[in-house]
Every structure is written in structure tokens, then in C-alpha cells.
Amino acid sequence: MMTVTPEQIRDYIIAKLACEYIDVDGDGQHFFAIIVSHAFIDKTQIARQRLVYAALGNRMHSEIHALSMQTLTPAEYADTVNKAHQAKQTSAQTAPPIH
């Protein structure tokens, strides 16, 4: 069996699911993906994951051993990025000066 790469998983997903952003990382057996798509709007987490699994098709049973994913709408992703940015700014403001 050929080892699948994070890039291949990314390509498999975007071939079947329109994504505004996607990042896949992994070691050849275990993978983690952040997937941002308008298709997730008004969908439960389970329905979102089913969309991703449908995009991957039979590969989930053969090539991919384990896939963890964070599925977000563009608005949810923007909110996450904004919160991370605000936390970084707050942290920088409260950090002690470097001597």
C-alpha cells in the first residue's frame, strides 16, 4: 500500500468540496485538517464531517488510517483568526520588556 501525503489528502478534498481554506498535516497514517467551506453553513459538525468523508470516498477505508478535522464556515474561521490575533496582541502588551 502506498503512503498518502497531506498534499494528496488536500487535493482529494478540494477536488470534491469547494474550500475557502484548507490545511492538512500528518505523518502518512494520522492526519489533521482545518477545512473552511461555505458548504458548512447551517450544518452540524457531523454533517460537515460527512461532507469531507464523502469527498474522500473509499480512501478513508484504504489509504487514510486516521483523520482528525476542524470544519469551519468562513465566518467561524474569521472569528477564530481574530480571537487569536487579539490574544497575541494582549500577550505582547503584557509581556515583560526584554533587556
PDB file of N, CA, C and O in Angstrom, residues 43-71:
ATOM      1  N   LYS A  43     -24.798  23.678   8.868  1.00  0.00           N
ATOM      2  CA  LYS A  43     -24.639  22.226   9.023  1.00  0.00           C
ATOM      3  C   LYS A  43     -24.089  21.923  10.423  1.00  0.00           C
ATOM      4  O   LYS A  43     -23.309  22.687  10.977  1.00  0.00           O
ATOM      5  N   THR A  44     -24.496  20.791  10.978  1.00  0.00           N
ATOM      6  CA  THR A  44     -23.932  20.335  12.249  1.00  0.00           C
ATOM      7  C   THR A  44     -22.501  19.850  12.001  1.00  0.00           C
ATOM      8  O   THR A  44     -22.096  19.616  10.845  1.00  0.00           O
ATOM      9  N   GLN A  45     -21.755  19.664  13.082  1.00  0.00           N
ATOM     10  CA  GLN A  45     -20.393  19.144  12.940  1.00  0.00           C
ATOM     11  C   GLN A  45     -20.393  17.774  12.259  1.00  0.00           C
ATOM     12  O   GLN A  45     -19.539  17.499  11.424  1.00  0.00           O
ATOM     13  N   ILE A  46     -21.350  16.949  12.605  1.00  0.00           N
ATOM     14  CA  ILE A  46     -21.420  15.612  11.997  1.00  0.00           C
ATOM     15  C   ILE A  46     -21.687  15.731  10.497  1.00  0.00           C
ATOM     16  O   ILE A  46     -21.055  15.047   9.692  1.00  0.00           O
ATOM     17  N   ALA A  47     -22.606  16.596  10.110  1.00  0.00           N
ATOM     18  CA  ALA A  47     -22.910  16.779   8.683  1.00  0.00           C
ATOM     19  C   ALA A  47     -21.692  17.328   7.940  1.00  0.00           C
ATOM     20  O   ALA A  47     -21.437  16.934   6.794  1.00  0.00           O
ATOM     21  N   ARG A  48     -20.945  18.204   8.577  1.00  0.00           N
ATOM     22  CA  ARG A  48     -19.724  18.748   7.950  1.00  0.00           C
ATOM     23  C   ARG A  48     -18.698  17.639   7.725  1.00  0.00           C
ATOM     24  O   ARG A  48     -18.097  17.542   6.659  1.00  0.00           O
ATOM     25  N   GLN A  49     -18.509  16.809   8.749  1.00  0.00           N
ATOM     26  CA  GLN A  49     -17.552  15.712   8.612  1.00  0.00           C
ATOM     27  C   GLN A  49     -17.995  14.728   7.535  1.00  0.00           C
ATOM     28  O   GLN A  49     -17.163  14.208   6.781  1.00  0.00           O
ATOM     29  N   ARG A  50     -19.294  14.504   7.438  1.00  0.00           N
ATOM     30  CA  ARG A  50     -19.798  13.614   6.386  1.00  0.00           C
ATOM     31  C   ARG A  50     -19.493  14.159   4.999  1.00  0.00           C
ATOM     32  O   ARG A  50     -19.193  13.389   4.076  1.00  0.00           O
ATOM     33  N   LEU A  51     -19.568  15.488   4.836  1.00  0.00           N
ATOM     34  CA  LEU A  51     -19.207  16.098   3.549  1.00  0.00           C
ATOM     35  C   LEU A  51     -17.740  15.834   3.216  1.00  0.00           C
ATOM     36  O   LEU A  51     -17.392  15.526   2.069  1.00  0.00           O
ATOM     37  N   VAL A  52     -16.889  15.947   4.213  1.00  0.00           N
ATOM     38  CA  VAL A  52     -15.456  15.695   3.994  1.00  0.00           C
ATOM     39  C   VAL A  52     -15.225  14.218   3.681  1.00  0.00           C
ATOM     40  O   VAL A  52     -14.506  13.875   2.734  1.00  0.00           O
ATOM     41  N   TYR A  53     -15.843  13.334   4.461  1.00  0.00           N
ATOM     42  CA  TYR A  53     -15.699  11.892   4.198  1.00  0.00           C
ATOM     43  C   TYR A  53     -16.219  11.527   2.811  1.00  0.00           C
ATOM     44  O   TYR A  53     -15.622  10.701   2.114  1.00  0.00           O
ATOM     45  N   ALA A  54     -17.304  12.165   2.384  1.00  0.00           N
ATOM     46  CA  ALA A  54     -17.829  11.906   1.040  1.00  0.00           C
ATOM     47  C   ALA A  54     -16.830  12.348  -0.019  1.00  0.00           C
ATOM     48  O   ALA A  54     -16.661  11.679  -1.042  1.00  0.00           O
ATOM     49  N   ALA A  55     -16.163  13.463   0.227  1.00  0.00           N
ATOM     50  CA  ALA A  55     -15.147  13.944  -0.715  1.00  0.00           C
ATOM     51  C   ALA A  55     -13.974  12.965  -0.804  1.00  0.00           C
ATOM     52  O   ALA A  55     -13.391  12.776  -1.869  1.00  0.00           O
ATOM     53  N   LEU A  56     -13.660  12.325   0.308  1.00  0.00           N
ATOM     54  CA  LEU A  56     -12.544  11.374   0.323  1.00  0.00           C
ATOM     55  C   LEU A  56     -12.946   9.999  -0.205  1.00  0.00           C
ATOM     56  O   LEU A  56     -12.089   9.221  -0.618  1.00  0.00           O
ATOM     57  N   GLY A  57     -14.226   9.708  -0.188  1.00  0.00           N
ATOM     58  CA  GLY A  57     -14.718   8.436  -0.721  1.00  0.00           C
ATOM     59  C   GLY A  57     -14.108   7.223  -0.035  1.00  0.00           C
ATOM     60  O   GLY A  57     -13.899   7.220   1.183  1.00  0.00           O
ATOM     61  N   ASN A  58     -13.777   6.222  -0.806  1.00  0.00           N
ATOM     62  CA  ASN A  58     -13.235   4.964  -0.274  1.00  0.00           C
ATOM     63  C   ASN A  58     -11.831   5.105   0.296  1.00  0.00           C
ATOM     64  O   ASN A  58     -11.342   4.176   0.936  1.00  0.00           O
ATOM     65  N   ARG A  59     -11.192   6.218   0.068  1.00  0.00           N
ATOM     66  CA  ARG A  59      -9.834   6.414   0.585  1.00  0.00           C
ATOM     67  C   ARG A  59      -9.798   6.333   2.112  1.00  0.00           C
ATOM     68  O   ARG A  59      -8.785   5.995   2.695  1.00  0.00           O
ATOM     69  N   MET A  60     -10.907   6.693   2.772  1.00  0.00           N
ATOM     70  CA  MET A  60     -10.955   6.608   4.234  1.00  0.00           C
ATOM     71  C   MET A  60     -10.862   5.166   4.708  1.00  0.00           C
ATOM     72  O   MET A  60     -10.502   4.904   5.845  1.00  0.00           O
ATOM     73  N   HIS A  61     -11.186   4.220   3.859  1.00  0.00           N
ATOM     74  CA  HIS A  61     -11.134   2.816   4.249  1.00  0.00           C
ATOM     75  C   HIS A  61      -9.856   2.139   3.780  1.00  0.00           C
ATOM     76  O   HIS A  61      -9.550   1.046   4.238  1.00  0.00           O
ATOM     77  N   SER A  62      -9.127   2.797   2.885  1.00  0.00           N
ATOM     78  CA  SER A  62      -7.939   2.140   2.347  1.00  0.00           C
ATOM     79  C   SER A  62      -6.655   2.934   2.612  1.00  0.00           C
ATOM     80  O   SER A  62      -5.780   2.482   3.338  1.00  0.00           O
ATOM     81  N   GLU A  63      -6.546   4.135   2.076  1.00  0.00           N
ATOM     82  CA  GLU A  63      -5.296   4.888   2.149  1.00  0.00           C
ATOM     83  C   GLU A  63      -5.096   5.655   3.451  1.00  0.00           C
ATOM     84  O   GLU A  63      -3.962   5.832   3.894  1.00  0.00           O
ATOM     85  N   ILE A  64      -6.184   6.135   4.043  1.00  0.00           N
ATOM     86  CA  ILE A  64      -6.077   7.031   5.193  1.00  0.00           C
ATOM     87  C   ILE A  64      -6.443   6.277   6.458  1.00  0.00           C
ATOM     88  O   ILE A  64      -7.566   5.801   6.615  1.00  0.00           O
ATOM     89  N   HIS A  65      -5.482   6.181   7.371  1.00  0.00           N
ATOM     90  CA  HIS A  65      -5.704   5.436   8.621  1.00  0.00           C
ATOM     91  C   HIS A  65      -6.557   6.245   9.599  1.00  0.00           C
ATOM     92  O   HIS A  65      -7.509   5.729  10.168  1.00  0.00           O
ATOM     93  N   ALA A  66      -6.213   7.530   9.783  1.00  0.00           N
ATOM     94  CA  ALA A  66      -6.956   8.359  10.737  1.00  0.00           C
ATOM     95  C   ALA A  66      -6.906   9.818  10.293  1.00  0.00           C
ATOM     96  O   ALA A  66      -5.853  10.317   9.901  1.00  0.00           O
ATOM     97  N   LEU A  67      -8.044  10.484  10.368  1.00  0.00           N
ATOM     98  CA  LEU A  67      -8.136  11.893  10.004  1.00  0.00           C
ATOM     99  C   LEU A  67      -8.947  12.635  11.054  1.00  0.00           C
ATOM    100  O   LEU A  67     -10.128  12.356  11.250  1.00  0.00           O
ATOM    101  N   SER A  68      -8.287  13.557  11.746  1.00  0.00           N
ATOM    102  CA  SER A  68      -8.982  14.475  12.652  1.00  0.00           C
ATOM    103  C   SER A  68      -9.191  15.755  11.870  1.00  0.00           C
ATOM    104  O   SER A  68      -8.337  16.137  11.063  1.00  0.00           O
ATOM    105  N   MET A  69     -10.308  16.409  12.108  1.00  0.00           N
ATOM    106  CA  MET A  69     -10.558  17.621  11.330  1.00  0.00           C
ATOM    107  C   MET A  69     -11.279  18.672  12.146  1.00  0.00           C
ATOM    108  O   MET A  69     -12.035  18.358  13.068  1.00  0.00           O
ATOM    109  N   GLN A  70     -10.995  19.907  11.784  1.00  0.00           N
ATOM    110  CA  GLN A  70     -11.729  21.046  12.288  1.00  0.00           C
ATOM    111  C   GLN A  70     -12.422  21.638  11.070  1.00  0.00           C
ATOM    112  O   GLN A  70     -11.759  22.049  10.117  1.00  0.00           O
ATOM    113  N   THR A  71     -13.740  21.644  11.084  1.00  0.00           N
ATOM    114  CA  THR A  71     -14.523  22.134   9.946  1.00  0.00           C
ATOM    115  C   THR A  71     -15.193  23.443  10.339  1.00  0.00           C
ATOM    116  O   THR A  71     -15.914  23.496  11.342  1.00  0.00           O
TER     117      THR A  71
END
